[in-house]
Coordinates of C-alpha atoms in Angstrom, one line a residue:
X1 CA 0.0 0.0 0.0
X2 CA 1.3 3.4 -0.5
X3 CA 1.1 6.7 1.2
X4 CA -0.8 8.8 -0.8
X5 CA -4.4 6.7 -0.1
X6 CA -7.0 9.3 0.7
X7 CA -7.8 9.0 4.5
X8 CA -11.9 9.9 5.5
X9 CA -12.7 12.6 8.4
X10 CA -13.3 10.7 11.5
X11 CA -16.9 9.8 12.4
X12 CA -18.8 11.0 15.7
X13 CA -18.6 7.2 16.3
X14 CA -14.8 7.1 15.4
X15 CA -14.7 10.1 18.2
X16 CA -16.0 9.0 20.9
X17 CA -14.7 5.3 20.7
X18 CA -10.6 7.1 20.6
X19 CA -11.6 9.2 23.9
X20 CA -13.1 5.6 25.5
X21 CA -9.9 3.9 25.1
X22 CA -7.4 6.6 25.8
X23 CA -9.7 7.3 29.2
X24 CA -9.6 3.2 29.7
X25 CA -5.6 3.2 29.1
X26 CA -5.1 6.3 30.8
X27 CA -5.9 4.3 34.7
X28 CA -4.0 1.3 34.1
X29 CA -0.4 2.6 34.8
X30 CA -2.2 3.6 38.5
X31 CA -4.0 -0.1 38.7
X32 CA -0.9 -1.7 37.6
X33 CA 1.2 0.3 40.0
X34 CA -1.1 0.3 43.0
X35 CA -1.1 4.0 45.2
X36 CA 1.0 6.7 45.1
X37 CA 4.3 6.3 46.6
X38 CA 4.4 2.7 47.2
X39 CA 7.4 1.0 46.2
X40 CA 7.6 -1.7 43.5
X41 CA 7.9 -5.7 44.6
X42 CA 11.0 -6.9 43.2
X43 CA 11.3 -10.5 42.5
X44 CA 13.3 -12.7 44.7
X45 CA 16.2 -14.3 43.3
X46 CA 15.4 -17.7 44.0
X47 CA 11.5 -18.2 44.4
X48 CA 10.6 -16.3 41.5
X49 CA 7.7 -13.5 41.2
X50 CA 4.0 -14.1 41.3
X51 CA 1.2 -12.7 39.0
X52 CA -2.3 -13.6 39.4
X53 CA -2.2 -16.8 37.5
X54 CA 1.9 -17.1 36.5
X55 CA 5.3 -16.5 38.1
X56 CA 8.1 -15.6 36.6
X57 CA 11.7 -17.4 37.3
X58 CA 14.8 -16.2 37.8
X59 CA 16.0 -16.8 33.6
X60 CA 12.7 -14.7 33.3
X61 CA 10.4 -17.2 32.1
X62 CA 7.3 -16.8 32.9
X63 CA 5.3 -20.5 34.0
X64 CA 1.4 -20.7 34.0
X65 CA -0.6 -22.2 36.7
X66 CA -3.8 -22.9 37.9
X67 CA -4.4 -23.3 41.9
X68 CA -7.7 -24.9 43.0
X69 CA -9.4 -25.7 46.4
X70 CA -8.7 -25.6 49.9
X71 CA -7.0 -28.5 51.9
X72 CA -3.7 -30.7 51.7
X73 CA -1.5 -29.7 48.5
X74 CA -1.3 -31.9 45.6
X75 CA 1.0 -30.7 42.7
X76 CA 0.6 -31.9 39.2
X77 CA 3.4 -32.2 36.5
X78 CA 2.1 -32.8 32.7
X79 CA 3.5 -35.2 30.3
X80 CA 5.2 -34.6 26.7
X81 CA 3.9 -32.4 24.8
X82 CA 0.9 -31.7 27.1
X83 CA 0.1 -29.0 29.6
X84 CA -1.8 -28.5 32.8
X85 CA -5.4 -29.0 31.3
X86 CA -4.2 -32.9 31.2
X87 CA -5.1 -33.0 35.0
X88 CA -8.3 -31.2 35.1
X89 CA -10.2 -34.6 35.9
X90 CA -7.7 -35.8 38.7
X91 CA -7.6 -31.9 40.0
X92 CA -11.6 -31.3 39.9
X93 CA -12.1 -34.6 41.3
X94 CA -9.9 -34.3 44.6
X95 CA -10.5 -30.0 44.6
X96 CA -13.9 -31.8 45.2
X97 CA -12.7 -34.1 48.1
X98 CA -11.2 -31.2 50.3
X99 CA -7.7 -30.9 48.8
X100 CA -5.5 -27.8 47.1
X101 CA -4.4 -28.8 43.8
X102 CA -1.8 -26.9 41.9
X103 CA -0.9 -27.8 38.9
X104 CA 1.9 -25.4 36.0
X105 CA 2.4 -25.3 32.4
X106 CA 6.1 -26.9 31.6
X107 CA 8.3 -23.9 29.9
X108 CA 7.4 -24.1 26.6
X109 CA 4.3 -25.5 26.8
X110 CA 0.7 -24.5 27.1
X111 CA 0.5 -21.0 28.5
X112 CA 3.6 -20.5 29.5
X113 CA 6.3 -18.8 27.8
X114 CA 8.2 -20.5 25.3
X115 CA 11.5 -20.2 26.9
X116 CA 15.1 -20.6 24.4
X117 CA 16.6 -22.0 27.3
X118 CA 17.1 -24.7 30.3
X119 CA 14.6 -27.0 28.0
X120 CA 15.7 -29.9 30.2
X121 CA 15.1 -31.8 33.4
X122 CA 16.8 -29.5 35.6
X123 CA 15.4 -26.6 34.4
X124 CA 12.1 -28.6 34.7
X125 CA 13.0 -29.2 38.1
X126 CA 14.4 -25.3 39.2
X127 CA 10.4 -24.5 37.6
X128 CA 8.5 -27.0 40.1
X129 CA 10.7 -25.7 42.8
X130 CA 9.6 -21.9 41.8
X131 CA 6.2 -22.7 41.5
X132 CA 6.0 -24.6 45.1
X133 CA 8.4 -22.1 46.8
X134 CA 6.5 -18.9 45.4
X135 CA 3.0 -20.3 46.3
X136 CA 5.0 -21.3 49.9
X137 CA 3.4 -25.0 49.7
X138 CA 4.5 -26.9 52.6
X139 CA 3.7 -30.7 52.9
X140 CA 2.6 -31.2 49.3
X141 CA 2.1 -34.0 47.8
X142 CA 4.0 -34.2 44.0
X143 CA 2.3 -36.1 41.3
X144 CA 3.7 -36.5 37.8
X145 CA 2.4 -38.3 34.4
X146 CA 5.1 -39.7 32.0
X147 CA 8.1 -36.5 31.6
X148 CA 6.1 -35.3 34.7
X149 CA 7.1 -38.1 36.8
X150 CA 10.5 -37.4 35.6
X151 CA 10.5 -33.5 36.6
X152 CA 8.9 -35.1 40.2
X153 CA 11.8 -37.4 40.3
X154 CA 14.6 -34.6 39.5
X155 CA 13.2 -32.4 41.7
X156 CA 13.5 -34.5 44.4
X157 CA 16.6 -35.1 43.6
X158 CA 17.9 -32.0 43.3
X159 CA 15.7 -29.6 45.6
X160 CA 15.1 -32.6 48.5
X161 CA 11.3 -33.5 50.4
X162 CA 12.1 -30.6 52.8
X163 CA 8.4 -29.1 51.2
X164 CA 7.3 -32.9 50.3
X165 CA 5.1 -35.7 52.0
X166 CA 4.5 -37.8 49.4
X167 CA 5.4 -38.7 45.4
X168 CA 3.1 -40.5 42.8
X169 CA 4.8 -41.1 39.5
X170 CA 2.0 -42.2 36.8
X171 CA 3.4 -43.4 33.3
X172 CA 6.5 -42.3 33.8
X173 CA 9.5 -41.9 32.5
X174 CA 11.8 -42.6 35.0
X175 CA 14.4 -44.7 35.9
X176 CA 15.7 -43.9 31.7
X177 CA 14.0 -44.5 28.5
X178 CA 16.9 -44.6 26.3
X179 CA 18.8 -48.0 25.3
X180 CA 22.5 -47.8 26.9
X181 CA 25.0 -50.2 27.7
X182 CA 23.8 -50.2 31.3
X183 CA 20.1 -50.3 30.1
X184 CA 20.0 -52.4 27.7
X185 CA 16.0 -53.2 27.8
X186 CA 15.5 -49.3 26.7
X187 CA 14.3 -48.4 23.4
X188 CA 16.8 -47.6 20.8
X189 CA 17.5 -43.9 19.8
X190 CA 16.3 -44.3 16.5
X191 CA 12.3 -43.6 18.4
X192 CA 13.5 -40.6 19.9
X193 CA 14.9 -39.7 16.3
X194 CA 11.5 -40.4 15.3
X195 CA 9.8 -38.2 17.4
X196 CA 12.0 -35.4 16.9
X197 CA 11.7 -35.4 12.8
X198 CA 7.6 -35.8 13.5
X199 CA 7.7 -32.9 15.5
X200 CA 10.2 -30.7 13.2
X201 CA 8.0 -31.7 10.2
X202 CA 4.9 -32.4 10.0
X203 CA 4.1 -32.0 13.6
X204 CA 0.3 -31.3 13.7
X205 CA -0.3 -34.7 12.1
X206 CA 2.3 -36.3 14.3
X207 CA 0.4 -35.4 17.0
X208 CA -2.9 -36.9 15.7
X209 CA -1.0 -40.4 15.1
X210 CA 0.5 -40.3 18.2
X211 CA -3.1 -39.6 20.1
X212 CA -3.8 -42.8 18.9
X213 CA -1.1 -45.0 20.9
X214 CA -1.2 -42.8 23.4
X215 CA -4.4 -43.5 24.3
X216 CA -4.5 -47.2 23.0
X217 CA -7.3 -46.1 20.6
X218 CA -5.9 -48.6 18.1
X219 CA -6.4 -51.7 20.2
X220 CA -8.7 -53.9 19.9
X221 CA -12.0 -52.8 21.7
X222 CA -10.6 -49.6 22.8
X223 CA -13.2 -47.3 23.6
X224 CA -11.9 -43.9 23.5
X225 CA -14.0 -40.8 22.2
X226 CA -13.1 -38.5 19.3
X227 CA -12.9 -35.9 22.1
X228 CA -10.3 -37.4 23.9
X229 CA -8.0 -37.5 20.8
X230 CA -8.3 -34.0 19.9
X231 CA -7.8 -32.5 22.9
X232 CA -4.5 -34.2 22.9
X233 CA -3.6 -32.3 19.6
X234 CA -4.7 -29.2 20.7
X235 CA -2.6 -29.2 24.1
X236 CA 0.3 -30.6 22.2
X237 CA -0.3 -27.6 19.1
X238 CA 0.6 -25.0 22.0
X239 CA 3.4 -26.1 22.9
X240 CA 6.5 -24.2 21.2
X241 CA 8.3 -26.6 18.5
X242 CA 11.9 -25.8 19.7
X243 CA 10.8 -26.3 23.4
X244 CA 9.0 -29.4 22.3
X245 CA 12.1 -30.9 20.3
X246 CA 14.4 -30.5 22.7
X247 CA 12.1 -31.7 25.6
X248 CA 12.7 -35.1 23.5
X249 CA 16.1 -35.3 25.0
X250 CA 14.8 -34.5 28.2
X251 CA 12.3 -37.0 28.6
X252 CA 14.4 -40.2 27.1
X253 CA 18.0 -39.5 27.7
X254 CA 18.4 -38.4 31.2
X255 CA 19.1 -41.0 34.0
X256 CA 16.4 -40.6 37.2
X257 CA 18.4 -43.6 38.8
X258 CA 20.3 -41.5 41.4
X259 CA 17.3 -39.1 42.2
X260 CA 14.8 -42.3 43.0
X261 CA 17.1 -43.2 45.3
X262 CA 16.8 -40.1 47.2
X263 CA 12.7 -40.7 47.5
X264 CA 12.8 -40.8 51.3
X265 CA 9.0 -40.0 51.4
X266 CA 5.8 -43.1 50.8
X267 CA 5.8 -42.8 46.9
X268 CA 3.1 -44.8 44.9
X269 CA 4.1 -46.2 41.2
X270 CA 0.6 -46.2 38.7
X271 CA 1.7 -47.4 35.5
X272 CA -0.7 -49.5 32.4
X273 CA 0.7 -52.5 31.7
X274 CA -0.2 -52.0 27.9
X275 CA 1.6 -48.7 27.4
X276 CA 2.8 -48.2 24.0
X277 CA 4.8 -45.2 24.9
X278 CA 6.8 -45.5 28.3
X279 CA 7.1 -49.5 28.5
X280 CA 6.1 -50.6 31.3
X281 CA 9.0 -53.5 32.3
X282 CA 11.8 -51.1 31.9
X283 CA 10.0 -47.9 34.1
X284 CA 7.9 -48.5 36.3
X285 CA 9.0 -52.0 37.6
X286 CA 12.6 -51.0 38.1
X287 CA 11.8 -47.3 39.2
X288 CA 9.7 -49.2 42.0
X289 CA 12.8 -51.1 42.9
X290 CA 14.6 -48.5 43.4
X291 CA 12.5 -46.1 45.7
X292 CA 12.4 -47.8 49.2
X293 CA 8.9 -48.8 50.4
X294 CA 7.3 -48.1 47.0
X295 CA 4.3 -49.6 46.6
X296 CA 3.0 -50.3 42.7
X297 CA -0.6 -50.9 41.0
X298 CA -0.3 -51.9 37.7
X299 CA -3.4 -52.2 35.0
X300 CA -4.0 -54.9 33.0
X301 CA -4.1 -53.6 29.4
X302 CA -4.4 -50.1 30.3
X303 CA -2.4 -47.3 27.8
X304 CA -0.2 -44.2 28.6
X305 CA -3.2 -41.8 29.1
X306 CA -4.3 -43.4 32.0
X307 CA -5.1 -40.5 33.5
X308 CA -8.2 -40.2 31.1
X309 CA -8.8 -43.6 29.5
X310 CA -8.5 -44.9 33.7
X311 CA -9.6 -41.7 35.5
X312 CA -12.2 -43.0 37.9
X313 CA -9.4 -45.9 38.8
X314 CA -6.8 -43.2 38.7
X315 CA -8.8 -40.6 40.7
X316 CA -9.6 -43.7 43.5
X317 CA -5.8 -45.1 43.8
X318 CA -5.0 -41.1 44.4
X319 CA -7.4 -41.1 47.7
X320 CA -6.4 -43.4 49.0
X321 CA -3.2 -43.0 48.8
X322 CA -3.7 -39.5 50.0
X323 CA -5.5 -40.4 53.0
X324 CA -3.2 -43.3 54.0

């Protein structure tokens, strides 16, 4: 377009709408700042600085949550490439029983922002530990589905149970996906190549294919709605592609051995024994070996997304475990 288009004379309409929004934006410096004279909140260096519905971390990255109920805390991390709206039927469910759930978007994921950096486990990790430090949780509880149980597990292993009574880890990743020399029952890096090229092509249809394992849609009698599969590709569509590339790495090369053995807390192991994603022999049977006192449910042909497919067992194994 070039400059010399003739412009119209302004309209009553055009008028009055202009002095609206310039008497709207003219208060929001004085909401934003709060009264006269009062000094600005600067963040703190380690627990991060809270908005109404995000904090922000110390690298500046700014991590969405959502903080339901009144009650005992129970945290919730999301698995790959999800976010926080993957627990809405555990959180509702026990918000409803008397309990505070909290659950964040991962960096890069959902509505947080989608940070260039510290796209790994102990960035993961540092991001828990601002979330549960900022909201000052004390005796939480720390449940985590698939890379969530992994960013559980690290956390503990790096930040300690000084703010922790209990662990679940659901589907997860832990003790390491990949194949190694010490691991030898992993699954070869050629899958995690796999999923990197789907999700640096193609990746909106990647994520519809992978719905379908995910959820054990293509087994045999598998009932699981249209609904269920879409949602997945919608949560997985916000996440950044960078963030969710390198999350790859995260999720399948990093060893959880050493931080399971710091679980000094009750810790229960949910895992489907059908799950096409995270297999079940080499994570959650050895992870349970490793955490002292673990105790582990496994379900007969049950899928990754347990958490929906399963969610009234799910939801049940939670209370109890919870009240115990």
């Amino acid at each position: 377009m070039t400059d010399d288009v003739p412009r119209s004379t302004p309209s009553r309409r055009d008028l009055l709408s202009a002095a609206a929004v310039t008497a709207i934006t003219a208060g929001l410096p004085s909401i934003a700042e709060g009264k006269a004279g009062d000094k600005p909140t600067k963040p703190h260096a380690h627990k991060g600085h809270r908005t109404m519905s995000t904090i922000t971390t110390k690298d500046g990255t700014e991590i969405y949550y959502k903080d339901w109920g009144k009650g005992p805390v129970v945290t919730f991390s999301h698995g790959w490439p999800l976010n926080a709206d993957a627990w809405d039927g555990q959180m509702l469910f026990l918000a409803q029983h008397g309990y505070r759930v909290v659950a964040h978007d991962r960096r890069g994921h959902g509505r947080s922002s989608q940070a260039s950096n510290n796209n790994d486990m102990n960035g993961y990790a540092d991001d828990l530990a601002a979330v549960i430090e900022t909201l000052d949780l004390k005796d939480a509880t720390l449940v985590g589905h698939s890379t969530g149980g992994g960013e559980v597990a690290r956390y503990i292993g790096r930040h300690g149970t000084r703010r922790v009574k209990k662990a679940v880890l659901i589907a997860a990743v832990p003790p390491i996906m990949l194949k190694t020399p010490a691991n030898p029952e992993g699954l070869p890096i050629e899958v995690f190549d796999g999923i990197r090229a789907g999700v640096a092509g193609d990746r909106s249809q990647y994520y519809k294919n992978l719905a379908i394992a995910f959820y054990g849609a293509n087994r045999p009698g598998a009932k699981v709605s249209q609904g269920t599969l879409d949602q997945f590709w919608l949560w997985s569509m916000q996440a950044g592609a960078k963030n969710a590339y390198e999350s790859v790495k995260a999720f399948s090369e990093t060893d959880f051995t050493e931080d399971l053995k710091k679980f000094d807390i009750p810790t229960l192991v949910l895992h489907g024994e059908d799950d096409q994603i995270v297999p079940v022999k080499d994570s959650a049977v050895k992870s349970a070996k490793l955490i002292k006192g673990a105790k582990d449910v496994y379900y007969p042909g049950a899928p990754h997304g347990i958490t929906a497919t399963h969610a009234d067992q799910v939801n049940a194994e939670l209370l109890k475990f919870l009240k115990s």
